[in-house]
Tab-separated table of C-alpha atoms in Angstrom:
chain	number	residue	atom	x	y	z
A	409	MET	CA	154.019	30.974	125.067
A	410	VAL	CA	157.410	29.971	123.940
A	411	LYS	CA	158.989	27.753	126.348
A	412	PRO	CA	162.682	26.958	126.384
A	413	GLY	CA	163.132	24.455	124.157
A	414	ASP	CA	161.038	25.596	121.265
A	415	GLY	CA	162.029	25.329	117.597
A	416	TYR	CA	162.397	28.278	115.032
A	417	LYS	CA	158.265	26.612	113.672
A	418	ASP	CA	156.682	27.846	117.912
A	419	ILE	CA	158.112	30.803	117.700
A	420	PRO	CA	155.669	32.726	116.488
A	421	LYS	CA	156.791	35.521	112.910
A	422	GLY	CA	159.104	38.538	114.115
A	423	GLY	CA	159.379	36.715	117.536
A	424	LEU	CA	155.838	38.746	118.425
A	425	ILE	CA	154.585	38.065	121.573
A	426	LEU	CA	150.808	37.315	121.463
A	427	GLU	CA	149.739	36.968	124.852
A	428	ALA	CA	149.719	40.619	126.319
A	429	GLY	CA	149.997	41.444	129.935
A	430	ASN	CA	152.064	37.611	131.081
A	431	ALA	CA	154.340	38.597	132.783
A	432	LYS	CA	152.019	37.724	135.194
A	433	ASN	CA	153.186	34.134	135.017
A	434	TYR	CA	156.383	35.260	135.890
A	435	LYS	CA	156.766	35.680	140.146
A	436	THR	CA	158.857	38.298	141.130
A	437	GLY	CA	157.912	38.006	144.869
A	438	GLY	CA	161.856	35.578	145.879
A	439	TRP	CA	163.375	38.642	145.243
A	440	ARG	CA	161.860	39.908	149.034
A	441	THR	CA	164.195	40.187	151.642
A	442	LYS	CA	160.430	41.941	153.615
A	443	LYS	CA	156.847	41.611	153.457
A	444	PRO	CA	154.709	44.193	153.147
A	445	ILE	CA	152.174	43.080	156.418
A	446	LEU	CA	149.433	45.080	156.167
A	447	ASP	CA	146.715	45.398	158.628
A	448	LYS	CA	143.257	45.174	157.510
A	449	GLU	CA	141.827	47.003	161.052
A	450	THR	CA	144.556	50.448	161.181
A	451	CYS	CA	143.585	51.741	157.304
A	452	ILE	CA	141.850	53.637	156.131
A	453	ASN	CA	141.515	52.451	152.793
A	454	CYS	CA	143.145	55.925	150.985
A	455	HIS	CA	144.841	54.090	147.807
A	456	ARG	CA	148.246	56.032	148.087
A	457	CYS	CA	149.447	52.458	148.454
A	458	TRP	CA	147.683	51.225	145.682
A	459	ALA	CA	148.902	54.374	143.903
A	460	PHE	CA	152.361	54.201	144.738
A	461	CYS	CA	153.272	50.755	143.901
A	462	PRO	CA	155.025	50.170	140.902
A	463	ASP	CA	154.890	46.310	141.131
A	464	SER	CA	151.261	46.584	141.006
A	465	SER	CA	151.273	44.921	144.169
A	466	VAL	CA	148.601	46.108	146.847
A	467	LEU	CA	145.594	45.126	145.195
A	468	SER	CA	142.686	46.826	145.051
A	469	GLU	CA	139.184	45.262	145.000
A	470	ASP	CA	135.659	47.207	144.325
A	471	GLY	CA	137.484	50.708	145.327
A	472	ASP	CA	138.355	48.150	148.930
A	473	VAL	CA	142.220	48.220	149.383
A	474	LYS	CA	141.941	45.569	151.151
A	475	ALA	CA	141.509	43.195	149.667
A	476	GLU	CA	145.219	41.289	149.870
A	477	ILE	CA	149.078	41.946	148.904
A	478	ASP	CA	150.005	40.199	145.050
A	479	TYR	CA	153.517	37.938	147.515
A	480	ASP	CA	153.973	36.619	143.271
A	481	HIS	CA	154.722	39.603	142.593
A	482	CYS	CA	155.691	42.422	145.543
A	483	LYS	CA	159.482	42.570	145.745
A	484	GLY	CA	159.731	43.957	149.029
A	485	CYS	CA	160.750	47.929	148.209
A	486	GLY	CA	158.183	48.951	151.212
A	487	ILE	CA	157.372	51.809	149.485
A	488	CYS	CA	153.649	51.105	150.617
A	489	ALA	CA	154.521	50.882	154.818
A	490	HIS	CA	156.558	54.001	154.162
A	491	GLU	CA	153.766	56.260	152.713
A	492	CYS	CA	151.170	54.759	154.504
A	493	PRO	CA	149.846	57.964	156.537
A	494	VAL	CA	148.256	56.120	159.496
A	495	ASN	CA	151.418	53.199	159.319
A	496	ALA	CA	148.636	50.130	158.160
A	497	ILE	CA	151.673	48.797	156.931
A	498	GLU	CA	154.538	46.506	158.852
A	499	MET	CA	157.637	45.736	157.110
A	500	GLU	CA	158.555	42.098	158.470
A	501	LYS	CA	161.482	39.903	157.535
A	502	GLU	CA	160.977	37.292	155.583
B	1207	MET	CA	139.943	61.407	139.862
B	1208	LYS	CA	139.806	60.181	144.202
B	1209	LEU	CA	142.470	57.255	143.625
B	1210	LYS	CA	139.796	55.322	144.933
B	1211	GLU	CA	138.046	55.751	141.692
B	1212	ALA	CA	140.889	55.119	139.413
B	1213	ALA	CA	141.715	51.579	141.689
B	1214	LYS	CA	139.097	50.752	139.413
B	1215	LYS	CA	139.798	50.489	136.273
B	1216	GLU	CA	142.137	47.837	134.270
B	1217	GLU	CA	146.098	47.494	135.142
B	1218	ARG	CA	147.384	48.554	132.267
B	1219	LEU	CA	151.095	47.196	133.355
B	1220	THR	CA	151.080	43.987	135.212
B	1221	GLY	CA	153.579	43.346	138.426
B	1222	GLY	CA	156.220	40.370	136.789
B	1223	HIS	CA	158.120	42.932	135.157
B	1224	ARG	CA	162.162	43.485	136.448
B	1225	LEU	CA	162.584	46.622	137.156
B	1226	CYS	CA	164.594	47.158	139.993
B	1227	SER	CA	162.384	47.052	143.190
B	1228	GLY	CA	161.098	50.630	144.146
B	1229	CYS	CA	161.615	51.974	140.658
B	1230	GLY	CA	159.490	54.608	139.692
B	1231	ALA	CA	159.152	53.874	136.478
B	1232	GLY	CA	156.758	51.413	136.699
B	1233	THR	CA	154.692	53.534	139.055
B	1234	VAL	CA	154.898	56.198	137.048
B	1235	VAL	CA	153.564	54.466	133.828
B	1236	ARG	CA	150.813	52.899	136.010
B	1237	LEU	CA	149.469	55.423	137.059
B	1238	VAL	CA	149.994	57.975	133.348
B	1239	MET	CA	148.444	54.759	131.904
B	1240	ARG	CA	145.769	54.804	134.003
B	1241	ALA	CA	144.067	57.974	131.918
B	1242	SER	CA	143.927	56.515	129.094
B	1243	ASP	CA	140.746	55.502	128.444
B	1244	ASN	CA	141.203	53.260	125.430
B	1245	PRO	CA	143.431	50.633	123.644
B	1246	ALA	CA	146.879	51.618	123.293
B	1247	VAL	CA	150.253	51.545	121.511
B	1248	VAL	CA	152.760	51.673	123.591
B	1249	GLY	CA	155.829	52.461	122.341
B	1250	CYS	CA	159.468	52.422	124.860
B	1251	SER	CA	162.708	53.288	123.571
B	1252	THR	CA	165.955	51.690	124.957
B	1253	GLY	CA	165.849	52.031	128.515
B	1254	CYS	CA	165.574	50.693	132.611
B	1255	LEU	CA	161.346	50.721	132.012
B	1256	GLU	CA	161.824	48.691	127.374
B	1257	VAL	CA	163.681	46.079	129.308
B	1258	SER	CA	162.454	44.977	132.620
B	1259	THR	CA	158.825	45.009	130.973
B	1260	THR	CA	159.699	43.016	127.965
B	1261	ILE	CA	162.352	39.897	128.742
B	1262	TYR	CA	161.295	37.827	126.093
B	1263	PRO	CA	159.153	34.999	125.697
B	1264	TYR	CA	157.272	37.707	128.459
B	1265	THR	CA	155.250	41.636	128.859
B	1266	ALA	CA	154.592	43.211	131.878
B	1267	TRP	CA	151.908	45.114	129.284
B	1268	GLU	CA	147.684	44.844	128.425
B	1269	ASP	CA	147.953	46.743	125.232
B	1270	SER	CA	150.293	46.914	122.050
B	1271	PHE	CA	153.468	47.450	122.603
B	1272	ILE	CA	156.525	48.051	120.146
B	1273	HIS	CA	160.300	47.659	121.180
B	1274	ASN	CA	162.472	49.948	119.612
B	1275	ALA	CA	166.342	51.262	119.454
B	1276	PHE	CA	166.972	54.043	121.787
B	1277	GLU	CA	166.697	57.302	118.707
B	1278	ASN	CA	163.356	56.201	117.411
B	1279	VAL	CA	160.808	56.008	119.440
B	1280	ALA	CA	158.601	58.755	118.720
B	1281	ALA	CA	159.259	58.446	115.352
B	1282	THR	CA	157.824	55.097	115.712
B	1283	ILE	CA	154.463	56.118	117.494
B	1284	SER	CA	154.092	59.288	114.648
B	1285	GLY	CA	154.340	56.383	111.892
B	1286	VAL	CA	151.936	54.224	114.280
B	1287	GLU	CA	149.697	57.139	114.408
B	1288	SER	CA	149.769	58.118	110.982
B	1289	ALA	CA	149.368	54.849	109.532
B	1290	TYR	CA	146.054	54.667	111.848
B	1291	ARG	CA	144.518	57.998	110.860
B	1292	SER	CA	144.867	57.222	107.369
B	1293	LEU	CA	143.286	54.025	107.421
B	1294	ARG	CA	140.494	55.953	109.684
B	1295	ASN	CA	140.164	58.107	106.680
B	1296	GLN	CA	140.141	55.012	104.461
B	1297	GLY	CA	136.761	53.894	106.674
B	1298	LYS	CA	139.031	50.390	107.191
B	1299	MET	CA	138.835	51.849	111.267
B	1300	ASP	CA	136.989	53.058	113.544
B	1301	GLU	CA	138.235	52.365	116.880
B	1302	ASP	CA	139.469	54.659	119.143
B	1303	PHE	CA	143.058	54.078	120.382
B	1304	ASP	CA	145.654	56.213	121.995
B	1305	PHE	CA	149.706	57.173	121.044
B	1306	ILE	CA	151.537	56.652	123.587
B	1307	ALA	CA	156.084	56.861	122.995
B	1308	ILE	CA	158.155	56.898	127.122
B	1309	GLY	CA	161.275	57.652	127.311
B	1310	GLY	CA	163.821	57.989	130.060
B	1311	ASP	CA	165.973	61.110	130.268
B	1312	GLY	CA	168.160	59.502	128.147
B	1313	GLY	CA	166.425	58.819	125.273
B	1314	SER	CA	165.157	61.797	125.448
B	1315	TYR	CA	166.847	64.654	126.846
B	1316	ASP	CA	170.030	62.908	124.011
B	1317	ILE	CA	169.549	60.284	122.187
B	1318	GLY	CA	165.318	60.160	121.185
B	1319	PHE	CA	165.737	64.634	121.045
B	1320	GLN	CA	166.117	64.802	117.212
B	1321	SER	CA	162.364	62.107	117.321
B	1322	LEU	CA	161.054	63.604	119.899
B	1323	SER	CA	161.662	66.753	118.978
B	1324	GLY	CA	160.414	66.139	115.572
B	1325	ALA	CA	157.136	63.962	116.420
B	1326	MET	CA	156.103	67.415	118.335
B	1327	GLU	CA	156.585	69.471	115.076
B	1328	ARG	CA	154.852	67.170	112.736
B	1329	GLY	CA	151.814	67.736	114.814
B	1330	HIS	CA	151.308	63.986	115.774
B	1331	ASP	CA	148.212	62.928	117.591
B	1332	MET	CA	150.139	61.402	119.887
B	1333	VAL	CA	151.653	61.718	124.120
B	1334	TYR	CA	155.183	61.567	124.698
B	1335	LEU	CA	155.880	60.640	128.671
B	1336	CYS	CA	160.258	60.992	129.411
B	1337	TYR	CA	160.536	59.149	133.128
B	1338	ASP	CA	163.051	61.408	134.416
B	1339	ASN	CA	165.263	59.533	136.215
B	1340	GLY	CA	168.420	61.428	135.669
B	1341	ALA	CA	170.997	59.367	134.355
B	1342	TYR	CA	171.562	56.624	132.269
B	1343	MET	CA	170.649	53.786	135.405
B	1344	ASN	CA	169.949	51.243	132.446
B	1345	THR	CA	173.680	50.576	131.644
B	1346	GLY	CA	174.946	51.622	135.383
B	1347	ILE	CA	174.398	54.881	136.234
B	1348	GLN	CA	175.927	57.363	132.626
B	1349	ARG	CA	175.373	60.906	132.592
B	1350	SER	CA	172.622	63.179	130.524
B	1351	SER	CA	171.527	65.919	130.300
B	1352	ALA	CA	169.193	66.086	132.654
B	1353	THR	CA	171.275	64.308	134.884
B	1354	PRO	CA	171.994	67.495	138.010
B	1355	LYS	CA	175.065	69.343	138.524
B	1356	GLY	CA	177.373	68.105	141.155
B	1357	ALA	CA	175.724	64.447	140.981
B	1358	ASN	CA	178.317	61.462	140.555
B	1359	THR	CA	178.134	59.357	138.003
B	1360	THR	CA	179.726	56.596	136.481
B	1361	THR	CA	180.772	59.617	133.065
B	1362	SER	CA	180.950	61.878	135.868
B	1363	PRO	CA	182.842	60.708	139.053
B	1364	ALA	CA	183.877	62.519	141.783
B	1365	GLY	CA	187.109	62.791	142.514
B	1366	GLU	CA	189.984	65.358	144.452
B	1367	VAL	CA	189.873	67.138	141.185
B	1368	ILE	CA	186.406	67.288	139.896
B	1369	PRO	CA	182.996	66.702	142.488
B	1370	GLY	CA	180.854	64.748	139.647
B	1371	LYS	CA	179.194	66.731	136.706
B	1372	GLN	CA	179.791	69.900	136.166
B	1373	GLN	CA	176.771	71.559	134.455
B	1374	TYR	CA	174.108	72.076	135.656
B	1375	ARG	CA	171.094	70.044	133.511
B	1376	LYS	CA	168.767	70.608	131.047
B	1377	GLU	CA	165.179	71.999	130.723
B	1378	LEU	CA	164.012	69.722	128.896
B	1379	THR	CA	159.807	70.072	129.805
B	1380	ASP	CA	160.828	74.109	128.275
B	1381	ILE	CA	162.192	73.290	125.161
B	1382	MET	CA	158.937	71.171	124.909
B	1383	ALA	CA	156.912	73.885	125.886
B	1384	ALA	CA	158.859	75.970	122.656
B	1385	HIS	CA	157.431	73.291	120.076
B	1386	ASN	CA	154.112	75.524	120.810
B	1387	ILE	CA	152.669	72.016	121.567
B	1388	PRO	CA	149.090	72.264	122.504
B	1389	TYR	CA	150.137	70.500	125.834
B	1390	VAL	CA	153.382	69.819	128.129
B	1391	ALA	CA	153.446	69.815	131.535
B	1392	GLN	CA	156.121	68.512	134.604
B	1393	ALA	CA	154.616	66.102	137.104
B	1394	SER	CA	155.615	64.177	139.726
B	1395	PRO	CA	154.550	60.343	141.286
B	1396	PHE	CA	154.329	61.545	145.260
B	1397	LYS	CA	150.742	63.532	143.288
B	1398	PRO	CA	148.929	60.504	141.909
B	1399	GLN	CA	145.840	62.708	141.557
B	1400	ASP	CA	148.169	65.816	140.202
B	1401	LEU	CA	149.843	62.880	138.065
B	1402	MET	CA	147.007	61.548	135.701
B	1403	LYS	CA	145.296	64.384	135.391
B	1404	LYS	CA	147.734	65.972	133.437
B	1405	ALA	CA	147.856	62.127	131.969
B	1406	LYS	CA	144.461	62.802	130.946
B	1407	LYS	CA	144.051	65.853	129.135
B	1408	ALA	CA	147.541	63.985	127.853
B	1409	PHE	CA	145.990	62.082	126.281
B	1410	GLU	CA	143.087	64.241	125.458
B	1411	THR	CA	144.127	66.525	123.670
B	1412	GLU	CA	144.001	67.182	119.830
B	1413	GLY	CA	147.554	66.980	118.178
B	1414	PRO	CA	150.862	66.023	119.878
B	1415	ALA	CA	151.261	66.485	123.989
B	1416	PHE	CA	155.069	65.655	126.274
B	1417	LEU	CA	154.598	64.887	129.521
B	1418	ASN	CA	158.199	65.082	132.729
B	1419	VAL	CA	157.391	63.282	135.186
B	1420	LEU	CA	159.620	62.512	137.835
B	1421	ALA	CA	161.524	58.774	138.998
B	1422	PRO	CA	163.362	57.849	141.452
B	1423	CYS	CA	165.933	55.406	140.927
B	1424	PRO	CA	167.203	53.878	144.567
B	1425	ARG	CA	170.111	52.071	142.912
B	1426	GLY	CA	171.520	55.679	140.623
B	1427	TRP	CA	170.341	57.710	143.442
B	1428	ARG	CA	171.762	55.615	146.347
B	1429	SER	CA	168.467	56.560	147.801
B	1430	LYS	CA	166.497	53.177	150.606
B	1431	ALA	CA	164.601	52.193	147.805
B	1432	GLU	CA	161.293	53.279	150.532
B	1433	GLU	CA	161.571	56.931	150.366
B	1434	GLY	CA	161.591	56.812	145.946
B	1435	ILE	CA	158.449	58.877	146.464
B	1436	GLU	CA	159.295	61.007	149.328
B	1437	LEU	CA	162.169	62.426	147.723
B	1438	THR	CA	159.885	63.095	145.120
B	1439	LYS	CA	157.469	65.627	147.415
B	1440	ILE	CA	160.932	66.971	148.623
B	1441	ALA	CA	162.438	67.512	145.321
B	1442	ALA	CA	158.779	70.036	144.970
B	1443	ASP	CA	159.621	71.154	147.937
B	1444	THR	CA	162.559	72.015	147.839
B	1445	CYS	CA	161.660	74.049	144.208
B	1446	PHE	CA	164.294	71.483	142.704
B	1447	TRP	CA	161.587	69.336	140.777
B	1448	PRO	CA	158.262	72.425	140.088
B	1449	LEU	CA	155.079	70.987	138.909
B	1450	PHE	CA	153.861	73.259	136.117
B	1451	GLU	CA	152.217	72.663	132.536
B	1452	VAL	CA	151.688	75.148	129.750
B	1453	GLU	CA	148.278	74.215	127.705
B	1454	ASN	CA	148.102	76.337	125.123
B	1455	GLY	CA	150.963	78.417	125.638
B	1456	GLU	CA	148.947	79.458	129.031
B	1457	TRP	CA	152.054	78.351	132.032
B	1458	LYS	CA	149.966	78.090	134.876
B	1459	LEU	CA	151.987	76.431	138.753
B	1460	ASN	CA	150.613	73.716	139.958
B	1461	TYR	CA	151.773	72.925	143.727
B	1462	ASN	CA	153.654	75.882	145.537
B	1463	PRO	CA	155.182	74.742	149.216
B	1464	LYS	CA	153.816	75.957	152.582
B	1465	ALA	CA	157.739	76.381	153.120
B	1466	LYS	CA	160.584	76.259	150.467
B	1467	LYS	CA	162.931	74.019	151.824
B	1468	PRO	CA	167.236	74.537	151.421
B	1469	ILE	CA	168.068	72.068	148.698
B	1470	THR	CA	170.553	70.521	150.997
B	1471	ASP	CA	167.195	68.753	152.111
B	1472	TRP	CA	167.149	67.398	148.634
B	1473	LEU	CA	170.911	66.190	148.386
B	1474	GLU	CA	171.125	65.007	152.170
B	1475	PRO	CA	169.897	61.404	151.196
B	1476	GLN	CA	171.345	60.799	147.947
B	1477	GLY	CA	174.774	59.186	148.149
B	1478	ARG	CA	175.494	60.518	143.981
B	1479	PHE	CA	175.706	64.347	146.755
B	1480	LYS	CA	177.721	62.813	149.312
B	1481	HIS	CA	180.720	63.978	148.354
B	1482	LEU	CA	179.575	67.517	148.081
B	1483	PHE	CA	178.736	67.670	151.957
B	1484	LYS	CA	182.239	67.686	152.652
B	1485	PRO	CA	184.110	71.102	153.962
B	1486	GLU	CA	186.023	71.409	150.209
B	1487	ASN	CA	182.625	71.622	147.983
B	1488	GLU	CA	181.207	73.340	150.225
B	1489	GLY	CA	180.740	76.286	147.528
B	1490	LEU	CA	179.247	74.292	145.313
B	1491	ILE	CA	175.942	73.746	147.642
B	1492	GLU	CA	175.559	78.321	146.712
B	1493	GLU	CA	175.860	78.109	143.740
B	1494	ILE	CA	173.143	75.269	143.022
B	1495	GLN	CA	171.136	77.006	145.901
B	1496	GLU	CA	171.371	80.274	143.494
B	1497	HIS	CA	171.105	78.135	140.079
B	1498	VAL	CA	167.852	76.649	141.840
B	1499	ASP	CA	166.483	80.473	143.581
B	1500	GLU	CA	166.546	81.387	140.154
B	1501	ARG	CA	165.106	78.819	137.820
B	1502	TRP	CA	162.057	78.645	141.077
B	1503	GLU	CA	161.443	83.076	140.295
B	1504	THR	CA	161.616	82.431	136.826
B	1505	ILE	CA	158.801	79.329	136.313
B	1506	LEU	CA	157.249	81.401	139.170
B	1507	HIS	CA	157.498	84.794	137.011
B	1508	ARG	CA	156.496	82.540	133.570
B	1509	CYS	CA	153.048	81.658	135.873
B	1510	GLY	CA	151.883	84.333	137.121
B	1511	GLU	CA	152.518	83.823	141.006
B	1512	GLU	CA	154.773	86.530	141.852
């Protein structure tokens, strides 16, 4: 990936970005003022939080949403907590 | 497709993009891309999604992505599709690809309208996705032809003389249906399965397909970030944003609210409509309600639901 200080010889022709999905290396978790906390006991694994998250930050593994929340990228919008049908997600002040 | 099953597929839009917290465009694009079974070539017209997902030297796209100007994403993707078809006919390529052009309402209803219309008319095998948040949000909330009547934007400011945007929004979904393309649908993220089903149909359609999806914008709508998805449900329950599809000319309603809610339920939680609740603007809300009712009757009639 191009780094600050790279000269024109280091930059791919046409300014192409050659590594797909490299935005995951950019952390947006610092934008957050409130942090979603998932209560795994209450969760019914309906995946609504997973579907609605604009930042792909509710992680699901093998059909199980109880995996983890990706705090590196979660911006704390609170949609997951607001849409949870069983109130399994609390928004906690950072 | 069950959400649980959909979640097993790979993520096509990564985190780390810089759309605002609670932006509906991220949700819409994630769900639509889930429905694609092939590697895709994606293009975005200028707008929030384009600038936020591809800030150099980062890209949030796991697929090939082409940067475009405001007016030409449909032309670009139709060109890619034509080149691909030619290479395939020459036997130089045999892998399957999906082609998708994405624009906001500014890039689809207004500035990119002619290239969209042209690409659909020429019959390219591609999908056009419009995420409609009802104004030019990227440049700071200017009115577009998708902005609802009465909305306060920086170019239709609500003041003492004029109460926000003076015109009704134009119905782009109907205009695309009038192109007589094989598949046109209007969807909303509060029904993720319906949205993914429509996206899947769009990708599988041979020839052009058009999707118009409501995307909440907390900044432009002056609404709470966490309430975005709920607002898209209210939009469907008040019949402001009906969910329907037009498959080979046949209209079908996909969501009929059990009890139609008054339009004030949609207007009230959004700061862009705040001025409409002043006593002097009372008549305007009635007018908007009448317009929504008429539109809903038209949709019901076309879908044979009467």
